Tab-separated table of C-alpha atoms in Angstrom:
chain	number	residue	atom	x	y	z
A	2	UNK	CA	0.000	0.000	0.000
A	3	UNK	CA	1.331	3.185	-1.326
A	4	UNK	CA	1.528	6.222	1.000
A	5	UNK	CA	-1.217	8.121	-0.696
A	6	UNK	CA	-3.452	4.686	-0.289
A	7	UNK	CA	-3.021	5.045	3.447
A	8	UNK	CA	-4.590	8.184	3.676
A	9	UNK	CA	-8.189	8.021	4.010
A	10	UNK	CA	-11.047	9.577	2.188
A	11	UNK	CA	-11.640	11.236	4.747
A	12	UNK	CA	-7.941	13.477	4.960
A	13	UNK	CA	-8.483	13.920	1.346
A	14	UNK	CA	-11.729	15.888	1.509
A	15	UNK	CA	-10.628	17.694	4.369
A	16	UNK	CA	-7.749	18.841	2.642
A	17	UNK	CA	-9.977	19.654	-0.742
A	18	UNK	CA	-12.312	21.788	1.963
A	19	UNK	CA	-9.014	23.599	3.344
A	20	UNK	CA	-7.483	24.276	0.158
A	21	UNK	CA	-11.279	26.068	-0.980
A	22	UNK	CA	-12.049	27.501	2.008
A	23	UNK	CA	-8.999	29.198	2.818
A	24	UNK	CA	-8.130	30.211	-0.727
A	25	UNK	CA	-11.744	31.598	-0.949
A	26	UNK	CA	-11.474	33.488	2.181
A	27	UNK	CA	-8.466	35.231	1.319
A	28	UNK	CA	-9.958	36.085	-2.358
A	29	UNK	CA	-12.898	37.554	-0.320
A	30	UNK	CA	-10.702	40.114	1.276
A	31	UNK	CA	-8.728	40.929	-2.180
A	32	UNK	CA	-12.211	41.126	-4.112
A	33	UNK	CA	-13.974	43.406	-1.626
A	34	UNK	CA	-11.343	45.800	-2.227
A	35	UNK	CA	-11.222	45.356	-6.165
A	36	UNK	CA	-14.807	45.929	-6.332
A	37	UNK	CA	-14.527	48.895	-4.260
A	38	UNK	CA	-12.081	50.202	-6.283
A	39	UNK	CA	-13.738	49.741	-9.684
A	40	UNK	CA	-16.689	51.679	-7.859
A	41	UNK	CA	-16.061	54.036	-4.622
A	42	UNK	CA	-12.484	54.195	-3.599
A	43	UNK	CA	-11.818	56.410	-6.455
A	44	UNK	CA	-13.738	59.436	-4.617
A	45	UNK	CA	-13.293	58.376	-1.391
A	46	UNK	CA	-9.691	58.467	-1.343
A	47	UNK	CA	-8.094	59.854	-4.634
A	48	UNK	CA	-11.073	62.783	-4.726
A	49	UNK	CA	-8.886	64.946	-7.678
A	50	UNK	CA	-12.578	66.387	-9.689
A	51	UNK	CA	-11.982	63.727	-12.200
A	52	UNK	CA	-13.733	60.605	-12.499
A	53	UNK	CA	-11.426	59.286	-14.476
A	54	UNK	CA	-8.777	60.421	-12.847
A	55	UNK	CA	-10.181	59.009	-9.769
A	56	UNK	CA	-10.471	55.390	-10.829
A	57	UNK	CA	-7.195	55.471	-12.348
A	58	UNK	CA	-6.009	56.677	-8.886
A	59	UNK	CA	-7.893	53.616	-7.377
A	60	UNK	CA	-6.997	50.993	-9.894
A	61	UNK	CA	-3.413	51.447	-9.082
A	62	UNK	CA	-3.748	50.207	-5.381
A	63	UNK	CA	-5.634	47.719	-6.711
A	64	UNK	CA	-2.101	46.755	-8.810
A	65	UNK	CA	-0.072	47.416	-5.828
A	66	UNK	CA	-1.431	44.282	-4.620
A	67	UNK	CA	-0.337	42.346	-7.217
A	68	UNK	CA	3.087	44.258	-7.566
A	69	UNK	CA	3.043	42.730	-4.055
A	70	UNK	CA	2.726	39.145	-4.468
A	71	UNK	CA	6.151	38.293	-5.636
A	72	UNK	CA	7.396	39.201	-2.050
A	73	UNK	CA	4.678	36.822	-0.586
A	74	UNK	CA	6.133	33.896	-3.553
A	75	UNK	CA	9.212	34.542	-2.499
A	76	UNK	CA	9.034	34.496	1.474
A	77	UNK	CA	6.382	32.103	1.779
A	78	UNK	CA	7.725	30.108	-0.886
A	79	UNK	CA	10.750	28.953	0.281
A	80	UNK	CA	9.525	28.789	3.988
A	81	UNK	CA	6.707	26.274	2.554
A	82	UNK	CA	9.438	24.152	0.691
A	83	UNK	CA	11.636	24.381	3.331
A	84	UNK	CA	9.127	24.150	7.034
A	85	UNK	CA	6.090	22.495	5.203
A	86	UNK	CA	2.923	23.305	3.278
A	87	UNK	CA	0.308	23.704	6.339
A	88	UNK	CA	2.043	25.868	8.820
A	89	UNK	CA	3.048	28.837	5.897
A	90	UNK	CA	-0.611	28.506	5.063
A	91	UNK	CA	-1.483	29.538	8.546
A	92	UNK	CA	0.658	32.372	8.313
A	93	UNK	CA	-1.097	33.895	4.967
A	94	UNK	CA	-4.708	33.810	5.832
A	95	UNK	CA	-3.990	35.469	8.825
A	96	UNK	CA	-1.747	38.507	7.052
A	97	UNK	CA	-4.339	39.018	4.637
A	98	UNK	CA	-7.329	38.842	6.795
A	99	UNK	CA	-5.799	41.208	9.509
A	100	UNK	CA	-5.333	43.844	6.578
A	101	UNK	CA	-8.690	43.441	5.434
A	102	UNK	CA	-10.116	44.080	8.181
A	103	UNK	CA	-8.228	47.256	8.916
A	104	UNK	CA	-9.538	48.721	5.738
A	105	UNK	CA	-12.375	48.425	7.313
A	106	UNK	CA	-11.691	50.996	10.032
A	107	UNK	CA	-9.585	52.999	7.470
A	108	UNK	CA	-10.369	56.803	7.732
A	109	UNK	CA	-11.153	58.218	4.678
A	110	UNK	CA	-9.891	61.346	2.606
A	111	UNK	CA	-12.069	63.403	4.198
A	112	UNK	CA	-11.286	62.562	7.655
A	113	UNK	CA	-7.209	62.852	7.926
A	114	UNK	CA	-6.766	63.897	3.936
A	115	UNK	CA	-3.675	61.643	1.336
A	116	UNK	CA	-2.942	59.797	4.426
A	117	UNK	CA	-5.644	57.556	4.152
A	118	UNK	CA	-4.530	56.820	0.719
A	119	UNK	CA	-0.950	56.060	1.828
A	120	UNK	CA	-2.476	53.718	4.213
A	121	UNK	CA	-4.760	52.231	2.261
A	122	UNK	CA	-1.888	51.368	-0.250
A	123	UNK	CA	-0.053	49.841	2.760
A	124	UNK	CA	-2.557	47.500	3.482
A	125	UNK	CA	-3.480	46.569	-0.010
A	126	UNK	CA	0.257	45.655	-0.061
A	127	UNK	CA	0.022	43.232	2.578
A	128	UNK	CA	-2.901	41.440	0.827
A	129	UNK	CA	-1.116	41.045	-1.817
A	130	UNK	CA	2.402	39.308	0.344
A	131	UNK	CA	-0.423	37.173	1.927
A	132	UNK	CA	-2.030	36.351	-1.790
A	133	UNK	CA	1.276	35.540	-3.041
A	134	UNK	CA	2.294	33.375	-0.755
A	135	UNK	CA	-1.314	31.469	-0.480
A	136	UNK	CA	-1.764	30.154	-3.861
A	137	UNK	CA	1.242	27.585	-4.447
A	138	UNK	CA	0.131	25.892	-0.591
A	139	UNK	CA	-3.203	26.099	-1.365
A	140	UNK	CA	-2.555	23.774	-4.154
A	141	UNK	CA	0.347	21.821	-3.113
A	142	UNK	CA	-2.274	21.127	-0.038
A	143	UNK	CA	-5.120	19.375	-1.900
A	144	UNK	CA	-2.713	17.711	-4.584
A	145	UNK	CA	-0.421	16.180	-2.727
A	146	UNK	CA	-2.765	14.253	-0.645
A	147	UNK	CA	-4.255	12.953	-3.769
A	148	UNK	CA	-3.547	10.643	-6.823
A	149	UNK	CA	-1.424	12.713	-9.117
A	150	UNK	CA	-3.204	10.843	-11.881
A	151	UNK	CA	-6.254	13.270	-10.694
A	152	UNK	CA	-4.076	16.199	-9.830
A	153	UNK	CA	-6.155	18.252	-11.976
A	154	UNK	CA	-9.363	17.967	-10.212
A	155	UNK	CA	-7.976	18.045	-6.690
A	156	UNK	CA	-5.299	21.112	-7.445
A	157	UNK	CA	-8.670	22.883	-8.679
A	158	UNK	CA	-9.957	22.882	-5.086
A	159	UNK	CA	-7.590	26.207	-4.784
A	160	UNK	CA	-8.595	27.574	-7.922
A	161	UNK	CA	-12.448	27.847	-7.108
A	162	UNK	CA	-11.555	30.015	-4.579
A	163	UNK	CA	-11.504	32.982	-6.522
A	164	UNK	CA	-14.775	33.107	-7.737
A	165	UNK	CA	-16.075	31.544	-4.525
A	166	UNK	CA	-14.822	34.680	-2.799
A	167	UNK	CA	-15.634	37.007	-5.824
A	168	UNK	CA	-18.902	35.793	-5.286
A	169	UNK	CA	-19.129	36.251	-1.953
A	170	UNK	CA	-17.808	39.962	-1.811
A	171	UNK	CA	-19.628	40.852	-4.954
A	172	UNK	CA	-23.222	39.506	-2.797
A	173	UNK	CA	-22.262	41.291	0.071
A	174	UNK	CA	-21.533	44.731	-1.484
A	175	UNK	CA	-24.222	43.946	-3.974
A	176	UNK	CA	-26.649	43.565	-1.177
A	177	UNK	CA	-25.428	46.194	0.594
A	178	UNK	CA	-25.881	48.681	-2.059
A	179	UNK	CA	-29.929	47.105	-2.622
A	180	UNK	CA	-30.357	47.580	1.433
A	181	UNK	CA	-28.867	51.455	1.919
A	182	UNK	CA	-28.913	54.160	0.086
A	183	UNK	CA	-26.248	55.360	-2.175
A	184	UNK	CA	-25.247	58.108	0.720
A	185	UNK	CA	-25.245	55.323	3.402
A	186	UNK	CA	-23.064	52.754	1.307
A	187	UNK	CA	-20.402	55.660	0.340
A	188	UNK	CA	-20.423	56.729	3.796
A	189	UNK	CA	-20.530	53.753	6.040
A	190	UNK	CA	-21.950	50.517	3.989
A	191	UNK	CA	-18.823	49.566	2.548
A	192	UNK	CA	-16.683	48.669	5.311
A	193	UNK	CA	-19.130	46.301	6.415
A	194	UNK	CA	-17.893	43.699	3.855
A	195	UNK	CA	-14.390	44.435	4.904
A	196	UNK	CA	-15.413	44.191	8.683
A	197	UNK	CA	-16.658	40.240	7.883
A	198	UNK	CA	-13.325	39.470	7.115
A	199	UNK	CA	-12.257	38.953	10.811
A	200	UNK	CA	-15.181	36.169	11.484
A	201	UNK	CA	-14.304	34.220	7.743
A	202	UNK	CA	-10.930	34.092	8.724
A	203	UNK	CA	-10.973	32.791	12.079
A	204	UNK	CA	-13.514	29.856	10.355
A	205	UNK	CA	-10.467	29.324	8.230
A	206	UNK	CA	-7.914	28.814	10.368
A	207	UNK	CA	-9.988	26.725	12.554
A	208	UNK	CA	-9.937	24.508	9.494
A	209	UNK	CA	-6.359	24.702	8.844
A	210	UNK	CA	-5.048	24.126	11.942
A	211	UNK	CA	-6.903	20.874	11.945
A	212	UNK	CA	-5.198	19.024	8.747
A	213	UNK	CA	-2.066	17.361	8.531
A	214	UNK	CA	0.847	18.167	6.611
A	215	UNK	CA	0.814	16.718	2.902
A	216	UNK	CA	2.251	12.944	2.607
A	217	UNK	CA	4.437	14.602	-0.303
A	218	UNK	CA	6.612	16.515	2.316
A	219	UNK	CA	6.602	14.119	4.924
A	220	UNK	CA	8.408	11.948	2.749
A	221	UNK	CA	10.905	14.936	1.409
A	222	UNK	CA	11.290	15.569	5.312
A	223	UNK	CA	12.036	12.073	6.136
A	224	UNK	CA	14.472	11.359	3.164
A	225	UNK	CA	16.201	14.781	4.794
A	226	UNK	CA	16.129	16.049	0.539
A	227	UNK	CA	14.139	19.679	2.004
A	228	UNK	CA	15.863	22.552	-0.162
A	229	UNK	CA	18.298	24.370	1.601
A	230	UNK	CA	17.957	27.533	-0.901
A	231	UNK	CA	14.584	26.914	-2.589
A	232	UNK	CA	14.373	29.867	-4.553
A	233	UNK	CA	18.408	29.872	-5.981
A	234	UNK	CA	17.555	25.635	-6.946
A	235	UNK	CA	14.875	27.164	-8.830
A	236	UNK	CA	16.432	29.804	-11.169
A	237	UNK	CA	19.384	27.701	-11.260
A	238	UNK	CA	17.894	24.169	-12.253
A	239	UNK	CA	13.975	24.944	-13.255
A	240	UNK	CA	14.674	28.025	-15.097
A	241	UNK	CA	12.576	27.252	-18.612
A	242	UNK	CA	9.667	25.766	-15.795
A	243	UNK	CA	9.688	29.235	-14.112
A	244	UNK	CA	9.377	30.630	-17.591
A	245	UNK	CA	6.458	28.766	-18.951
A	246	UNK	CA	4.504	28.860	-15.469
A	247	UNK	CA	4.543	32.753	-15.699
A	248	UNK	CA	3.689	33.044	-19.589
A	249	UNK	CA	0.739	30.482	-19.228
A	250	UNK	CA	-0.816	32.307	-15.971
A	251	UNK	CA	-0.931	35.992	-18.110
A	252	UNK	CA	-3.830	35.705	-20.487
A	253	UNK	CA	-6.279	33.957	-17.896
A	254	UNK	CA	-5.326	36.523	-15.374
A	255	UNK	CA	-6.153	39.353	-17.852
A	256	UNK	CA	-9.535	37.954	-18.948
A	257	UNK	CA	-10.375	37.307	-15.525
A	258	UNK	CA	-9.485	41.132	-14.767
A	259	UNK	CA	-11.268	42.754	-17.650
A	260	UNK	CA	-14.567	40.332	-16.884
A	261	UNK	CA	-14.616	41.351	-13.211
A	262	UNK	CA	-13.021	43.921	-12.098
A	263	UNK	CA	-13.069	46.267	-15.579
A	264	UNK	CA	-16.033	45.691	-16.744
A	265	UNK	CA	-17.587	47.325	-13.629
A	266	UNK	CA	-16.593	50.306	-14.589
A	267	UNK	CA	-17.451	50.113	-18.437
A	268	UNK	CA	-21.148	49.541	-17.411
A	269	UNK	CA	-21.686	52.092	-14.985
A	270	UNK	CA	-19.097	54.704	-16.623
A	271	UNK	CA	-20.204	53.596	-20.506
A	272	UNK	CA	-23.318	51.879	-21.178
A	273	UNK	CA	-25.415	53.600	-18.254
A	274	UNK	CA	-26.003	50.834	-16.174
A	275	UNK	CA	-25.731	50.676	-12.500
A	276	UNK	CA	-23.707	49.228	-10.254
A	277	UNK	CA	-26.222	46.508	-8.626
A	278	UNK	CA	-26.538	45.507	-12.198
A	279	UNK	CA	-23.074	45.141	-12.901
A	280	UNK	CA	-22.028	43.246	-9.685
A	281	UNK	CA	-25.391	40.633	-10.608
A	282	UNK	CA	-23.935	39.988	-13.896
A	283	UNK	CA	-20.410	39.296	-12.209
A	284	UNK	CA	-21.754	37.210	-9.546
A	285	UNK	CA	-24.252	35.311	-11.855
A	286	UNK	CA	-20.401	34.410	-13.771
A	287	UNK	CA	-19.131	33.488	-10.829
A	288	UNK	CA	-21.287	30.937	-9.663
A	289	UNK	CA	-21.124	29.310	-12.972
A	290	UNK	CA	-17.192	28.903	-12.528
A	291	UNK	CA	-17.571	27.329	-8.951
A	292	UNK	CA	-18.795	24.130	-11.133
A	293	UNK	CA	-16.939	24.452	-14.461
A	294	UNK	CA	-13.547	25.123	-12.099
A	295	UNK	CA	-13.642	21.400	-10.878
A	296	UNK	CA	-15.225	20.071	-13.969
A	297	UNK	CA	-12.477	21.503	-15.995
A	298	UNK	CA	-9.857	20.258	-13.649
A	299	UNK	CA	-11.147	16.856	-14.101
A	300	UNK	CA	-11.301	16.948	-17.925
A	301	UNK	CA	-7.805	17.569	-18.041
A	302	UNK	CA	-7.035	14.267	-15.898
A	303	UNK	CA	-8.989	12.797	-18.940
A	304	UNK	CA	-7.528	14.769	-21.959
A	305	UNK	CA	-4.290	16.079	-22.775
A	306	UNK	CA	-4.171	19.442	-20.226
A	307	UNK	CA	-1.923	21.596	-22.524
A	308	UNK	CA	-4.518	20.627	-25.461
A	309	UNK	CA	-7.395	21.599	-23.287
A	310	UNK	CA	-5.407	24.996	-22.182
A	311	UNK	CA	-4.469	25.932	-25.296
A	312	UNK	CA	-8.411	25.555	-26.447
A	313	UNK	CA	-9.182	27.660	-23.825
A	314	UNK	CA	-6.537	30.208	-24.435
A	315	UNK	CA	-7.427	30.727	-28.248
A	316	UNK	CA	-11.054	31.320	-26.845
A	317	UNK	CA	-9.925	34.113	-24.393
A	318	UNK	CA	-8.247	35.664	-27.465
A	319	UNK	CA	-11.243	35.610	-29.428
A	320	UNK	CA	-14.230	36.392	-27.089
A	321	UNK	CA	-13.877	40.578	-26.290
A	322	UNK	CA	-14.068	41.095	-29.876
A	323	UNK	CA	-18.050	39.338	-29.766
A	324	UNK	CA	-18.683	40.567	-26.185
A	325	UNK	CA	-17.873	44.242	-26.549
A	326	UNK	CA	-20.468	44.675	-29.850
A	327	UNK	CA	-22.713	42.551	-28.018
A	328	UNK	CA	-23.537	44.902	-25.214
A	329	UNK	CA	-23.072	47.961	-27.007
A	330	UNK	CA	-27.409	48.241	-26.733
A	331	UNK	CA	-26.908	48.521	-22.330
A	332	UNK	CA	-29.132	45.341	-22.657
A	333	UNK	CA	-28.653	43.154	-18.791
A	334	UNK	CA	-29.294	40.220	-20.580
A	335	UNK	CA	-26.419	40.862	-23.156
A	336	UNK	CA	-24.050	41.786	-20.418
A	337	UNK	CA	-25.133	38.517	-18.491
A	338	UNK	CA	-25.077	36.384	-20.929
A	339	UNK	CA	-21.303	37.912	-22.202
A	340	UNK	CA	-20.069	37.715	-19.079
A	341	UNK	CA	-20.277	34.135	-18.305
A	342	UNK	CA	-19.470	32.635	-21.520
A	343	UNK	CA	-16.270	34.995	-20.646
A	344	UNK	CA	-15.484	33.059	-17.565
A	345	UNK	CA	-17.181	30.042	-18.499
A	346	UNK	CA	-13.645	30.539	-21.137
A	347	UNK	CA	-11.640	31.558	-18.208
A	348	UNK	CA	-12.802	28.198	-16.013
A	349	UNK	CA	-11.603	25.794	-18.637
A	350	UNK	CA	-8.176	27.798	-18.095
A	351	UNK	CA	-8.291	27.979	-14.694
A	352	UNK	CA	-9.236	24.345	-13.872
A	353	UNK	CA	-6.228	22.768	-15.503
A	354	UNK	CA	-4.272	25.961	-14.305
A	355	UNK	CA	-3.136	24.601	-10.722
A	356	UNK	CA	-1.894	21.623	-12.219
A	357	UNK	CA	-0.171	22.636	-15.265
A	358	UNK	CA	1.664	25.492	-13.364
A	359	UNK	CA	3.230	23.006	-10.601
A	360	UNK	CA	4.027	20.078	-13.062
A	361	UNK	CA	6.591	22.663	-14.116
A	362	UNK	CA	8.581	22.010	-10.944
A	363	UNK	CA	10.373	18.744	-9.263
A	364	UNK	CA	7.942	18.403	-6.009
A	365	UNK	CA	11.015	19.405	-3.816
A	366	UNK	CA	10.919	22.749	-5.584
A	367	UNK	CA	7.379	22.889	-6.248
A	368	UNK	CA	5.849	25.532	-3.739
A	369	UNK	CA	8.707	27.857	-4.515
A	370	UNK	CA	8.626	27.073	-8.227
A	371	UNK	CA	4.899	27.661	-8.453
A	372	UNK	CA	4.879	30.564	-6.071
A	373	UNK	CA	6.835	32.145	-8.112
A	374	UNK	CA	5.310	31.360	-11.598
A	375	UNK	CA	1.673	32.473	-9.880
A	376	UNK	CA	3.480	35.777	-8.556
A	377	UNK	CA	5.370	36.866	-11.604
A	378	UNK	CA	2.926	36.372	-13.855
A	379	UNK	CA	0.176	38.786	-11.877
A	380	UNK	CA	2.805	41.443	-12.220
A	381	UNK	CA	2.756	41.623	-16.010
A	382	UNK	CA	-0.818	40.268	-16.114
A	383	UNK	CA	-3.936	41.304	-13.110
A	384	UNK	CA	-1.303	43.977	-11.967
A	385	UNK	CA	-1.414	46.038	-15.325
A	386	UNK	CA	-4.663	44.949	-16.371
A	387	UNK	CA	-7.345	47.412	-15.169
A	388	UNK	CA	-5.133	49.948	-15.633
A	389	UNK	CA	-4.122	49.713	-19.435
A	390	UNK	CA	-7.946	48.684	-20.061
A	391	UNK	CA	-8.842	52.234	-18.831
A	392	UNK	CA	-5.692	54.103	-20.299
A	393	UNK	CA	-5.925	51.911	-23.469
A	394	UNK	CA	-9.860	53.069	-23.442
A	395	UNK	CA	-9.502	56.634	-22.870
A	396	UNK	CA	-6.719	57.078	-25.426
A	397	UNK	CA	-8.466	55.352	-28.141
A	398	UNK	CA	-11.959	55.723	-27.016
A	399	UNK	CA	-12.979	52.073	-28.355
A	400	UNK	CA	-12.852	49.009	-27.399
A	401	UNK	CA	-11.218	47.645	-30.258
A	402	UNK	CA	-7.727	48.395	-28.235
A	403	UNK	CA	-8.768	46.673	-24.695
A	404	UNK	CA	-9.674	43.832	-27.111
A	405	UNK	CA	-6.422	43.614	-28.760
A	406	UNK	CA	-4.437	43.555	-25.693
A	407	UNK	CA	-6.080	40.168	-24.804
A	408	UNK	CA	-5.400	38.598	-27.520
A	409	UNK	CA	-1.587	40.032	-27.622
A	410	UNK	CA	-1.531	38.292	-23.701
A	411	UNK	CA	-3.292	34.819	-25.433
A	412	UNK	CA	-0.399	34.646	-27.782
A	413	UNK	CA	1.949	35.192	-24.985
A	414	UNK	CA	0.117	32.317	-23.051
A	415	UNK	CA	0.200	30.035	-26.012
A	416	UNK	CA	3.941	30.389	-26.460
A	417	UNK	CA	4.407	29.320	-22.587
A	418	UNK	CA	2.075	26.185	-23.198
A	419	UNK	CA	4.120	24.907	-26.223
A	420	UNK	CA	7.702	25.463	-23.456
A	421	UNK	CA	5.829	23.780	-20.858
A	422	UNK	CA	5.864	20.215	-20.192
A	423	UNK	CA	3.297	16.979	-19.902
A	424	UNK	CA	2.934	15.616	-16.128
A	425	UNK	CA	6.348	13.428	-15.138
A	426	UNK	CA	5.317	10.087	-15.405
A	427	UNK	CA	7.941	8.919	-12.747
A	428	UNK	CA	5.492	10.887	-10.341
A	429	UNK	CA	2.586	8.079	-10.980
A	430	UNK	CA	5.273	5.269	-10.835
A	431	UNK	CA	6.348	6.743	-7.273
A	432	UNK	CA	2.650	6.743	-6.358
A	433	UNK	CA	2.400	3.253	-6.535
A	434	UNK	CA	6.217	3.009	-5.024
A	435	UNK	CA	6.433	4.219	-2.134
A	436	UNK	CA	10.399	3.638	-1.835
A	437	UNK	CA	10.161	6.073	-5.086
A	438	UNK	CA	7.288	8.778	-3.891
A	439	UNK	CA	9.965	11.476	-4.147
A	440	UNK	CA	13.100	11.067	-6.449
């Protein structure tokens, strides 16, 4: 009986629940605030007279949490190569929940003037170290307790947590904004959803600290084969891995950015519509994707994943250039129906995502390897996005050129498919050997 074999059903879903739960809290926190800044934040704390101006302002917070992330890879990364996968995961829920919560109590512009701006760009900073260091344990955690013949389904536990907590910021701020008036949400109705954050996280952790480390790096541990410089193996030995893992993560990122954070302020700034309207349309998306995530993930057990990612990657490249004509009439039911056959694209990415992006890497390597893969590629892709969708718009004044730049960042993801690799299949040989589970 293999190692895997020995652990029960039961320490497999629990570590599929962890993976989801935490990974969704966290993206609660990190949507929250990228909602708020595709709607309020601009005038709340970058008031300059100019809309536009305004949700520039706010969009670039929103990228200093991604310019942020690397850190987290880098930090957490290593520490969950080198002190194990559970214990650094404990570590970033609670980083980015604290900060969460704080903008919660933030003042405002009005109250102590740019201060509150340089403090809201400290905190959005530490969302993004915890972010960055959450994904590649998230994964690690659900996948390595599993059969890596089914890697794809289980490493997809992580990647539902996105649009589990876009969904679940995008409700609350969406019902807040049905429940008060537009004076009460600006004022006071906003922190509210920030303010949860404390309660989801400690349900998290309580969750966390009951699993056990992965079988994976038990064995590394007990073999006494833990990296002692995680991140140097990595750029030493892994180098065209790294590569591919950061190209294939840029268009999906980008899609997912223009589809939910972007196209906020399109409808409300463009076509008219308001903001409850928008955030229905996002949230109707993103309860599709919490089954096509999984479903996705298993497919790609089934089929070749690059195939099925590189499907999914022509698609992204293809799609703005129908949705944008589509709901040029302000119709709901245009934007509805555009946005989720957007991310219903973006869930055949992301499904296979996980475990494409940590095949890359030797196992030893693999938090680091992925961390960093996840981290780099949110600089040039989610970082940028929403800002070069809105300076892209307002130079050119069509859409034409926000469509173009996704389907510059699908070629770009294409290219890091065809350098990436198929699964190792010494890694299914050492699952059924356990003298060979980590070579």
């Amino acid at each position: 009986m293999t190692a895997q074999e020995q652990v029960d059903g039961r320490s497999l879903r629990r570590a599929f629940a962890a993976s989801l739960s935490g990974t969704a809290l966290e993206w609660y926190d990190f949507a929250a605030y990228s909602v708020a800044a595709a709607t309020i934040f601009g005038e709340l704390f970058f008031p300059a007279g100019d809309k536009l101006a305004g949700t520039m302002a706010a969009f670039s917070t929103y990228a200093v949490g991604y310019l942020a992330r690397p850190l987290g890879g880098f930090v957490f990364g290593r520490l969950g190569d080198v002190i194990g996968r559970k214990r650094v995961l404990v570590f970033t829920l609670i980083l980015t929940g604290v900060a969460t919560f704080l903008i919660g109590v933030l003042p405002t512009y009005e109250n102590i003037g740019g201060l509150a701006a340089v403090l809201l760009v400290a905190l959005r900073f530490a969302q993004g170290v915890g972010i960055g260091g959450e994904w590649g344990g998230a994964v690690l955690l659900s996948s390595e307790f599993g059969d890596p013949r089914k890697r794809g389904f289980w490493a997809s536990a992580a990647q539902v947590g996105p649009p589990a907590g876009n969904l679940l910021a995008n409700g609350v701020l969406a019902l807040l904004a049905v429940l008060l008036s537009e004076a009460q949400f600006n004022s006071w109705g906003w922190r509210i959803a920030f303010l949860l954050s404390g309660v989801l996280v400690l349900f998290g952790l309580w969750i966390r600290l009951k699993l056990e480390e992965t079988p994976v790096f038990k064995k590394i541990a007990e073999k006494g084969d833990r990296p002692q410089a995680p991140i140097s193996e990595v750029f030493r030995d892994e180098r065209r891995g790294l590569v591919a893992a950061v190209l294939i993560r840029v268009c999906p990122d980008v899609l997912y950015a223009l589809f939910t954070v972007f196209v906020l302020t399109y409808m409300t700034q463009e076509l008219d519509m308001s903001r409850s309207e928008g955030l229905t349309a996002v949230m109707i998306g993103s309860a599709c994707q919490l089954v096509l995530i999984p479903a996705a993930g298993a497919l790609s057990d089934r089929v070749n994943r690059r195939k099925l990612y590189l499907a999914g990657t022509i698609a992204a490249g293809i799609w703005p250039f129908i949705f944008f004509p589509m709901v040029s009439t302000g119709s709901f039911l245009a934007v509805v129906v555009g946005i989720v056959l957007a991310l219903v694209i973006h869930a055949l990415l992301y499904g296979p995502q996980a475990a494409l992006v940590t095949e890359q890497f030797s196992p030893r390597l693999r938090y680091t390897g992925s961390s960093l893969g996840y981290t780099l590629a949110g600089v040039v892709g989610g970082a940028l996005a929403p800002l070069l969708f809105t300076a892209l718009f307002a130079g050119f004044g069509t859409w034409l050129a926000i469509a173009a730049y996704v389907l510059v960042t699908a070629i770009v993801t294409v290219i890091g498919v065809l350098i990436g690799r198929d699964p190792d299949p010494a890694e299914y040989e050492a699952h059924d050997n356990a003298d060979q589970l980590v070579s």
